[in-house]
């Protein structure tokens, strides 16, 4: 069973619909106790870093998530803000992150004369980096594209952990893997065939 | 995609709304066809002074495997907040901004600019000049699309959506002249809508300066009798169409 964690940030309907479409058993969970028996976790989220962390802390998610992810080591996928919450901290706020991975969340900074807008919003090409089970069926495509909406990005300390890179005023980490811990800055649930393949790969882990 | 009474409709020059089917089913077909973005406009909200239906928007957002925009009846920041929270990427604001331009500036200050799309409908006046059109009062206003586009940009809109009433649903092709004039006047992306009759019209609109092209009839009808059949070109076809633009 894949649990989609609902801590009050955004509509999780499209993630659920995509997993339903792929035929993978899943449920949206609102209580930490509901993930005790799950085999995989998706941590979505749209919003600010501090609000996200506060919600996880206040609703008692952190210790249960730590147990599932760090001790039982079940696969977990963070999407957008969910990915950023896995890092140590963020330039967006003052709260400590979940700290599962050796990475920080940084703000996009561009020179004044650039036409690049923040947030980075829209479809963008990604490049396959290293080797990951999430790459399956994607590497053979001519071009891999995902839909992004974000003003901050994750900077892993070790670039080995980057599994998709993207370019927006410079290269940044579009997705990472640290053993059982995965994160995507883009929205697979809004990226039709590319997102379907990626969520299918995650579901098969 | 136009919504009315919870159904999907298609109009011609903003009239004669024909029922096409259930919007959710249509979204499912567009998912299969890997459409890059969907825009839903509820054409009744402003006309009938109805609020946007959060229920319908939520159903659509859940079903879409691609980003979506919603427009229709938006006149408060609370509505924008709720709609974005539901999982909609952008909100399209048209009628309310005609008499309340300050609404756009507060919207773009309260939310990311890139989520606020300023929309205008344009129509020719008696002298054959394009003017902004108020679709609720059914009145041609005394402001040119170019001036209005600049105003929308200065109010903080991240994007413009221009719908040509004269061409909407007519298959007469885009009016490229006015597209050139509007896109030359602003620095933000402009999506144009109204008139596409064949795929090569996409190329022409892009060459005229449009950042994106919105298409209704051409993708929902098939054949001379306008039978409802959803279609969408492949990504490679689109790439080819836009390769020189």
CSV table of N, CA, C and O in Angstrom, one decimal, chain A residues 94-188:
chain,number,residue,atom,x,y,z
A,94,UNK,N,13.2,29.4,8.7
A,94,UNK,CA,14.1,29.2,9.9
A,94,UNK,C,13.9,27.8,10.5
A,94,UNK,O,14.7,27.4,11.3
A,95,UNK,N,12.8,27.1,10.1
A,95,UNK,CA,12.6,25.8,10.7
A,95,UNK,C,13.6,24.8,10.2
A,95,UNK,O,14.1,24.9,9.1
A,96,UNK,N,13.9,23.8,11.1
A,96,UNK,CA,14.8,22.7,10.7
A,96,UNK,C,14.0,21.8,9.8
A,96,UNK,O,12.8,21.5,10.0
A,97,UNK,N,14.7,21.3,8.8
A,97,UNK,CA,14.0,20.3,7.9
A,97,UNK,C,14.0,18.9,8.6
A,97,UNK,O,14.4,18.7,9.7
A,98,UNK,N,13.5,17.9,7.8
A,98,UNK,CA,13.5,16.5,8.3
A,98,UNK,C,14.9,16.0,8.5
A,98,UNK,O,15.2,15.2,9.3
A,99,UNK,N,15.8,16.6,7.7
A,99,UNK,CA,17.2,16.3,7.8
A,99,UNK,C,17.6,14.8,7.5
A,99,UNK,O,18.5,14.3,8.0
A,100,UNK,N,16.8,14.2,6.6
A,100,UNK,CA,17.1,12.8,6.2
A,100,UNK,C,18.3,12.7,5.3
A,100,UNK,O,18.9,11.7,5.1
A,101,UNK,N,18.6,13.8,4.6
A,101,UNK,CA,19.6,13.8,3.6
A,101,UNK,C,20.6,14.9,3.7
A,101,UNK,O,20.2,16.0,4.3
A,102,UNK,N,21.8,14.7,3.2
A,102,UNK,CA,22.8,15.8,3.4
A,102,UNK,C,22.7,16.8,2.2
A,102,UNK,O,23.4,16.8,1.2
A,103,UNK,N,21.7,17.7,2.4
A,103,UNK,CA,21.4,18.6,1.3
A,103,UNK,C,20.7,19.8,2.0
A,103,UNK,O,20.2,19.8,3.1
A,104,UNK,N,20.8,20.9,1.3
A,104,UNK,CA,20.1,22.2,1.7
A,104,UNK,C,19.2,22.7,0.7
A,104,UNK,O,19.4,22.4,-0.5
A,105,UNK,N,18.2,23.5,1.1
A,105,UNK,CA,17.3,24.1,0.1
A,105,UNK,C,17.7,25.5,-0.1
A,105,UNK,O,17.8,26.3,0.9
A,106,UNK,N,17.9,25.9,-1.4
A,106,UNK,CA,18.5,27.2,-1.7
A,106,UNK,C,17.5,28.0,-2.5
A,106,UNK,O,16.6,27.4,-3.2
A,107,UNK,N,17.7,29.3,-2.5
A,107,UNK,CA,16.8,30.1,-3.4
A,107,UNK,C,17.5,30.4,-4.7
A,107,UNK,O,18.7,30.5,-4.8
A,108,UNK,N,16.6,30.4,-5.8
A,108,UNK,CA,17.2,30.8,-7.1
A,108,UNK,C,17.6,32.3,-7.0
A,108,UNK,O,16.9,33.1,-6.5
A,109,UNK,N,18.8,32.6,-7.4
A,109,UNK,CA,19.3,33.9,-7.5
A,109,UNK,C,19.8,34.2,-8.9
A,109,UNK,O,20.7,33.4,-9.4
A,110,UNK,N,19.3,35.2,-9.6
A,110,UNK,CA,19.7,35.5,-10.9
A,110,UNK,C,20.2,36.9,-11.0
A,110,UNK,O,19.7,37.7,-10.2
A,111,UNK,N,21.1,37.2,-11.9
A,111,UNK,CA,21.5,38.6,-12.1
A,111,UNK,C,20.3,39.5,-12.5
A,111,UNK,O,19.3,39.0,-13.0
A,112,UNK,N,20.4,40.7,-12.2
A,112,UNK,CA,19.3,41.7,-12.4
A,112,UNK,C,18.8,41.7,-13.9
A,112,UNK,O,17.7,41.9,-14.1
A,113,UNK,N,19.8,41.6,-14.8
A,113,UNK,CA,19.5,41.8,-16.2
A,113,UNK,C,18.9,40.6,-16.9
A,113,UNK,O,18.7,40.6,-18.0
A,114,UNK,N,18.7,39.5,-16.1
A,114,UNK,CA,18.2,38.3,-16.7
A,114,UNK,C,16.6,38.4,-16.9
A,114,UNK,O,15.9,39.1,-16.2
A,115,UNK,N,16.2,37.6,-17.9
A,115,UNK,CA,14.7,37.6,-18.1
A,115,UNK,C,14.1,36.4,-17.4
A,115,UNK,O,12.9,36.2,-17.5
A,116,UNK,N,15.0,35.6,-16.7
A,116,UNK,CA,14.4,34.5,-16.0
A,116,UNK,C,13.5,34.9,-14.9
A,116,UNK,O,13.9,35.8,-14.1
A,117,UNK,N,12.4,34.3,-14.8
A,117,UNK,CA,11.4,34.7,-13.7
A,117,UNK,C,11.5,33.7,-12.6
A,117,UNK,O,11.8,32.5,-12.8
A,118,UNK,N,11.1,34.1,-11.4
A,118,UNK,CA,10.9,33.3,-10.3
A,118,UNK,C,9.5,33.4,-9.8
A,118,UNK,O,9.0,34.5,-9.7
A,119,UNK,N,8.7,32.3,-9.6
A,119,UNK,CA,9.2,30.9,-9.7
A,119,UNK,C,9.5,30.4,-11.1
A,119,UNK,O,9.1,31.0,-12.1
A,120,UNK,N,10.3,29.4,-11.1
A,120,UNK,CA,10.5,28.6,-12.3
A,120,UNK,C,9.2,27.9,-12.5
A,120,UNK,O,8.9,27.0,-11.7
A,121,UNK,N,8.5,28.2,-13.6
A,121,UNK,CA,7.2,27.6,-13.8
A,121,UNK,C,7.0,27.2,-15.2
A,121,UNK,O,7.2,28.0,-16.1
A,122,UNK,N,6.7,25.9,-15.4
A,122,UNK,CA,6.5,25.4,-16.8
A,122,UNK,C,7.2,24.1,-17.0
A,122,UNK,O,7.8,23.5,-16.1
A,123,UNK,N,7.1,23.6,-18.2
A,123,UNK,CA,7.7,22.4,-18.6
A,123,UNK,C,9.2,22.7,-18.9
A,123,UNK,O,9.5,23.7,-19.5
A,124,UNK,N,10.0,21.8,-18.5
A,124,UNK,CA,11.4,21.9,-18.8
A,124,UNK,C,12.1,20.5,-19.0
A,124,UNK,O,11.6,19.5,-18.4
A,125,UNK,N,13.1,20.5,-19.8
A,125,UNK,CA,13.8,19.2,-20.1
A,125,UNK,C,14.6,18.8,-18.9
A,125,UNK,O,15.2,19.7,-18.2
A,126,UNK,N,14.8,17.5,-18.6
A,126,UNK,CA,15.7,17.1,-17.6
A,126,UNK,C,16.7,16.1,-18.2
A,126,UNK,O,16.4,15.5,-19.3
A,127,UNK,N,17.8,16.0,-17.6
A,127,UNK,CA,18.9,15.1,-18.1
A,127,UNK,C,19.0,13.9,-17.0
A,127,UNK,O,19.0,14.2,-15.8
A,128,UNK,N,19.2,12.7,-17.6
A,128,UNK,CA,19.4,11.6,-16.7
A,128,UNK,C,20.8,11.7,-16.1
A,128,UNK,O,21.8,11.9,-16.9
A,129,UNK,N,20.9,11.5,-14.8
A,129,UNK,CA,22.2,11.5,-14.2
A,129,UNK,C,22.4,10.2,-13.4
A,129,UNK,O,21.4,9.7,-12.7
A,130,UNK,N,23.5,9.6,-13.5
A,130,UNK,CA,23.8,8.4,-12.7
A,130,UNK,C,22.9,7.2,-13.1
A,130,UNK,O,22.4,7.1,-14.2
A,131,UNK,N,22.5,6.5,-12.0
A,131,UNK,CA,21.8,5.3,-12.3
A,131,UNK,C,20.7,5.1,-11.2
A,131,UNK,O,21.1,5.2,-10.0
A,132,UNK,N,19.5,5.0,-11.5
A,132,UNK,CA,18.4,4.9,-10.5
A,132,UNK,C,17.3,4.1,-11.1
A,132,UNK,O,17.0,4.1,-12.3
A,133,UNK,N,16.6,3.3,-10.2
A,133,UNK,CA,15.4,2.6,-10.7
A,133,UNK,C,14.3,3.5,-11.2
A,133,UNK,O,13.5,3.0,-12.0
A,134,UNK,N,14.3,4.7,-10.8
A,134,UNK,CA,13.3,5.7,-11.3
A,134,UNK,C,13.5,6.0,-12.8
A,134,UNK,O,12.6,6.6,-13.5
A,135,UNK,N,14.7,5.7,-13.4
A,135,UNK,CA,15.0,6.0,-14.8
A,135,UNK,C,14.3,5.0,-15.7
A,135,UNK,O,14.2,5.3,-16.9
A,136,UNK,N,13.8,3.9,-15.3
A,136,UNK,CA,13.4,2.9,-16.1
A,136,UNK,C,12.3,3.4,-17.1
A,136,UNK,O,11.4,4.2,-16.8
A,137,UNK,N,12.4,3.0,-18.4
A,137,UNK,CA,11.5,3.4,-19.5
A,137,UNK,C,11.6,4.9,-19.8
A,137,UNK,O,11.0,5.3,-20.8
A,138,UNK,N,12.4,5.6,-19.1
A,138,UNK,CA,12.6,7.0,-19.4
A,138,UNK,C,13.8,7.3,-20.2
A,138,UNK,O,13.8,8.1,-21.2
A,139,UNK,N,14.9,6.5,-19.9
A,139,UNK,CA,16.2,6.7,-20.6
A,139,UNK,C,16.1,6.5,-22.1
A,139,UNK,O,16.8,7.1,-22.8
A,140,UNK,N,15.1,5.7,-22.5
A,140,UNK,CA,15.0,5.4,-23.9
A,140,UNK,C,14.3,6.5,-24.7
A,140,UNK,O,14.3,6.5,-25.9
A,141,UNK,N,13.7,7.4,-24.0
A,141,UNK,CA,13.0,8.5,-24.7
A,141,UNK,C,14.0,9.5,-25.2
A,141,UNK,O,15.0,9.8,-24.7
A,142,UNK,N,13.6,10.1,-26.3
A,142,UNK,CA,14.4,11.1,-27.0
A,142,UNK,C,14.5,12.3,-26.1
A,142,UNK,O,15.6,13.0,-26.0
A,143,UNK,N,13.5,12.7,-25.4
A,143,UNK,CA,13.5,13.9,-24.6
A,143,UNK,C,12.6,13.6,-23.4
A,143,UNK,O,11.5,13.1,-23.5
A,144,UNK,N,13.1,14.0,-22.2
A,144,UNK,CA,12.3,13.8,-21.0
A,144,UNK,C,11.9,15.2,-20.4
A,144,UNK,O,12.8,16.0,-20.2
A,145,UNK,N,10.6,15.4,-20.2
A,145,UNK,CA,10.2,16.8,-19.8
A,145,UNK,C,9.3,16.6,-18.6
A,145,UNK,O,8.5,15.7,-18.5
A,146,UNK,N,9.4,17.6,-17.7
A,146,UNK,CA,8.6,17.6,-16.5
A,146,UNK,C,8.1,19.0,-16.2
A,146,UNK,O,8.6,20.0,-16.7
A,147,UNK,N,7.0,19.0,-15.4
A,147,UNK,CA,6.4,20.3,-15.1
A,147,UNK,C,6.9,20.8,-13.7
A,147,UNK,O,6.7,20.1,-12.8
A,148,UNK,N,7.4,22.0,-13.7
A,148,UNK,CA,8.0,22.6,-12.5
A,148,UNK,C,7.2,23.8,-12.0
A,148,UNK,O,6.7,24.6,-12.9
A,149,UNK,N,7.1,24.0,-10.7
A,149,UNK,CA,6.6,25.3,-10.1
A,149,UNK,C,7.4,25.4,-8.8
A,149,UNK,O,7.0,24.8,-7.8
A,150,UNK,N,8.5,26.2,-8.8
A,150,UNK,CA,9.2,26.4,-7.6
A,150,UNK,C,10.1,27.6,-7.6
A,150,UNK,O,10.6,28.0,-8.7
A,151,UNK,N,10.4,28.1,-6.4
A,151,UNK,CA,11.3,29.3,-6.3
A,151,UNK,C,12.6,28.9,-5.6
A,151,UNK,O,13.6,29.6,-5.6
A,152,UNK,N,12.6,27.7,-5.0
A,152,UNK,CA,13.7,27.2,-4.2
A,152,UNK,C,14.1,25.8,-4.8
A,152,UNK,O,13.2,25.1,-5.4
A,153,UNK,N,15.3,25.4,-4.6
A,153,UNK,CA,15.7,24.1,-5.2
A,153,UNK,C,16.6,23.4,-4.2
A,153,UNK,O,17.2,24.0,-3.3
A,154,UNK,N,16.7,22.1,-4.3
A,154,UNK,CA,17.6,21.3,-3.4
A,154,UNK,C,19.0,21.2,-3.9
A,154,UNK,O,19.2,20.9,-5.1
A,155,UNK,N,19.9,21.5,-3.0
A,155,UNK,CA,21.3,21.3,-3.4
A,155,UNK,C,22.0,20.2,-2.5
A,155,UNK,O,22.3,20.4,-1.4
A,156,UNK,N,22.1,19.0,-3.1
A,156,UNK,CA,22.7,17.9,-2.4
A,156,UNK,C,24.2,18.2,-2.3
A,156,UNK,O,24.8,18.7,-3.2
A,157,UNK,N,24.8,17.8,-1.1
A,157,UNK,CA,26.2,18.0,-0.9
A,157,UNK,C,27.0,17.1,-1.9
A,157,UNK,O,28.0,17.6,-2.4
A,158,UNK,N,26.5,15.9,-2.1
A,158,UNK,CA,27.2,15.0,-3.1
A,158,UNK,C,26.4,15.0,-4.4
A,158,UNK,O,25.3,14.6,-4.4
A,159,UNK,N,27.0,15.4,-5.5
A,159,UNK,CA,26.3,15.4,-6.8
A,159,UNK,C,25.9,14.0,-7.2
A,159,UNK,O,25.1,13.8,-8.1
A,160,UNK,N,26.6,13.0,-6.7
A,160,UNK,CA,26.3,11.6,-7.0
A,160,UNK,C,24.8,11.3,-6.8
A,160,UNK,O,24.3,10.3,-7.4
A,161,UNK,N,24.2,12.0,-5.9
A,161,UNK,CA,22.8,11.7,-5.5
A,161,UNK,C,21.8,12.3,-6.5
A,161,UNK,O,20.6,12.0,-6.4
A,162,UNK,N,22.3,13.1,-7.4
A,162,UNK,CA,21.3,13.7,-8.3
A,162,UNK,C,21.0,12.7,-9.4
A,162,UNK,O,21.9,12.1,-10.0
A,163,UNK,N,19.7,12.4,-9.6
A,163,UNK,CA,19.3,11.4,-10.7
A,163,UNK,C,18.7,12.1,-11.9
A,163,UNK,O,18.7,11.5,-13.0
A,164,UNK,N,18.2,13.3,-11.7
A,164,UNK,CA,17.8,14.1,-12.9
A,164,UNK,C,18.3,15.5,-12.6
A,164,UNK,O,18.1,16.0,-11.5
A,165,UNK,N,18.9,16.1,-13.7
A,165,UNK,CA,19.3,17.5,-13.5
A,165,UNK,C,18.5,18.3,-14.5
A,165,UNK,O,17.9,17.8,-15.5
A,166,UNK,N,18.4,19.6,-14.2
A,166,UNK,CA,17.6,20.5,-15.1
A,166,UNK,C,18.4,21.8,-15.1
A,166,UNK,O,19.2,22.1,-14.3
A,167,UNK,N,18.1,22.6,-16.2
A,167,UNK,CA,18.7,23.9,-16.3
A,167,UNK,C,17.8,25.0,-16.2
A,167,UNK,O,16.8,25.1,-17.0
A,168,UNK,N,18.0,25.9,-15.3
A,168,UNK,CA,17.2,27.2,-15.3
A,168,UNK,C,18.2,28.2,-14.7
A,168,UNK,O,18.4,28.3,-13.5
A,169,UNK,N,18.8,29.0,-15.6
A,169,UNK,CA,19.8,30.0,-15.2
A,169,UNK,C,21.0,29.3,-14.5
A,169,UNK,O,21.6,29.8,-13.7
A,170,UNK,N,21.2,28.0,-15.0
A,170,UNK,CA,22.3,27.2,-14.4
A,170,UNK,C,21.7,25.8,-14.0
A,170,UNK,O,20.4,25.7,-13.9
A,171,UNK,N,22.5,24.9,-13.8
A,171,UNK,CA,22.0,23.5,-13.5
A,171,UNK,C,21.5,23.4,-12.1
A,171,UNK,O,22.0,24.1,-11.2
A,172,UNK,N,20.5,22.7,-11.9
A,172,UNK,CA,20.0,22.4,-10.5
A,172,UNK,C,19.5,21.0,-10.4
A,172,UNK,O,19.3,20.3,-11.5
A,173,UNK,N,19.3,20.5,-9.2
A,173,UNK,CA,18.9,19.1,-9.0
A,173,UNK,C,17.4,19.0,-9.2
A,173,UNK,O,16.6,19.5,-8.4
A,174,UNK,N,17.0,18.3,-10.2
A,174,UNK,CA,15.5,18.1,-10.5
A,174,UNK,C,15.0,16.9,-9.7
A,174,UNK,O,13.8,16.8,-9.4
A,175,UNK,N,15.9,15.9,-9.4
A,175,UNK,CA,15.5,14.8,-8.6
A,175,UNK,C,16.7,14.1,-8.0
A,175,UNK,O,17.8,14.2,-8.5
A,176,UNK,N,16.5,13.5,-6.8
A,176,UNK,CA,17.6,12.9,-6.1
A,176,UNK,C,17.2,11.5,-5.6
A,176,UNK,O,16.0,11.2,-5.5
A,177,UNK,N,18.2,10.7,-5.3
A,177,UNK,CA,18.0,9.4,-4.6
A,177,UNK,C,19.1,9.2,-3.6
A,177,UNK,O,20.3,9.4,-3.9
A,178,UNK,N,18.7,8.9,-2.4
A,178,UNK,CA,19.6,8.5,-1.3
A,178,UNK,C,19.1,7.2,-0.8
A,178,UNK,O,18.2,7.1,0.0
A,179,UNK,N,19.6,6.1,-1.4
A,179,UNK,CA,19.1,4.7,-1.1
A,179,UNK,C,17.6,4.7,-1.3
A,179,UNK,O,17.1,4.8,-2.4
A,180,UNK,N,16.8,4.6,-0.1
A,180,UNK,CA,15.4,4.5,-0.2
A,180,UNK,C,14.6,5.8,-0.3
A,180,UNK,O,13.4,5.9,-0.3
A,181,UNK,N,15.4,6.9,-0.2
A,181,UNK,CA,14.8,8.3,-0.2
A,181,UNK,C,14.9,9.0,-1.5
A,181,UNK,O,16.0,9.2,-2.0
A,182,UNK,N,13.7,9.3,-2.1
A,182,UNK,CA,13.7,9.9,-3.4
A,182,UNK,C,13.0,11.3,-3.3
A,182,UNK,O,12.1,11.4,-2.5
A,183,UNK,N,13.4,12.2,-4.2
A,183,UNK,CA,12.7,13.4,-4.2
A,183,UNK,C,12.7,14.0,-5.6
A,183,UNK,O,13.7,13.8,-6.4
A,184,UNK,N,11.6,14.6,-6.0
A,184,UNK,CA,11.5,15.3,-7.3
A,184,UNK,C,11.1,16.7,-7.1
A,184,UNK,O,10.1,17.0,-6.4
A,185,UNK,N,11.8,17.6,-7.7
A,185,UNK,CA,11.4,19.0,-7.6
A,185,UNK,C,10.2,19.3,-8.5
A,185,UNK,O,9.4,20.1,-8.2
A,186,UNK,N,10.1,18.5,-9.6
A,186,UNK,CA,9.0,18.7,-10.5
A,186,UNK,C,7.8,17.9,-10.0
A,186,UNK,O,7.8,17.2,-9.0
A,187,UNK,N,6.7,18.1,-10.7
A,187,UNK,CA,5.4,17.5,-10.4
A,187,UNK,C,5.1,16.3,-11.3
A,187,UNK,O,4.6,16.5,-12.4
A,188,UNK,N,5.5,15.1,-10.9
A,188,UNK,CA,5.2,13.9,-11.8
A,188,UNK,C,3.6,13.9,-12.1
A,188,UNK,O,3.2,13.5,-13.2
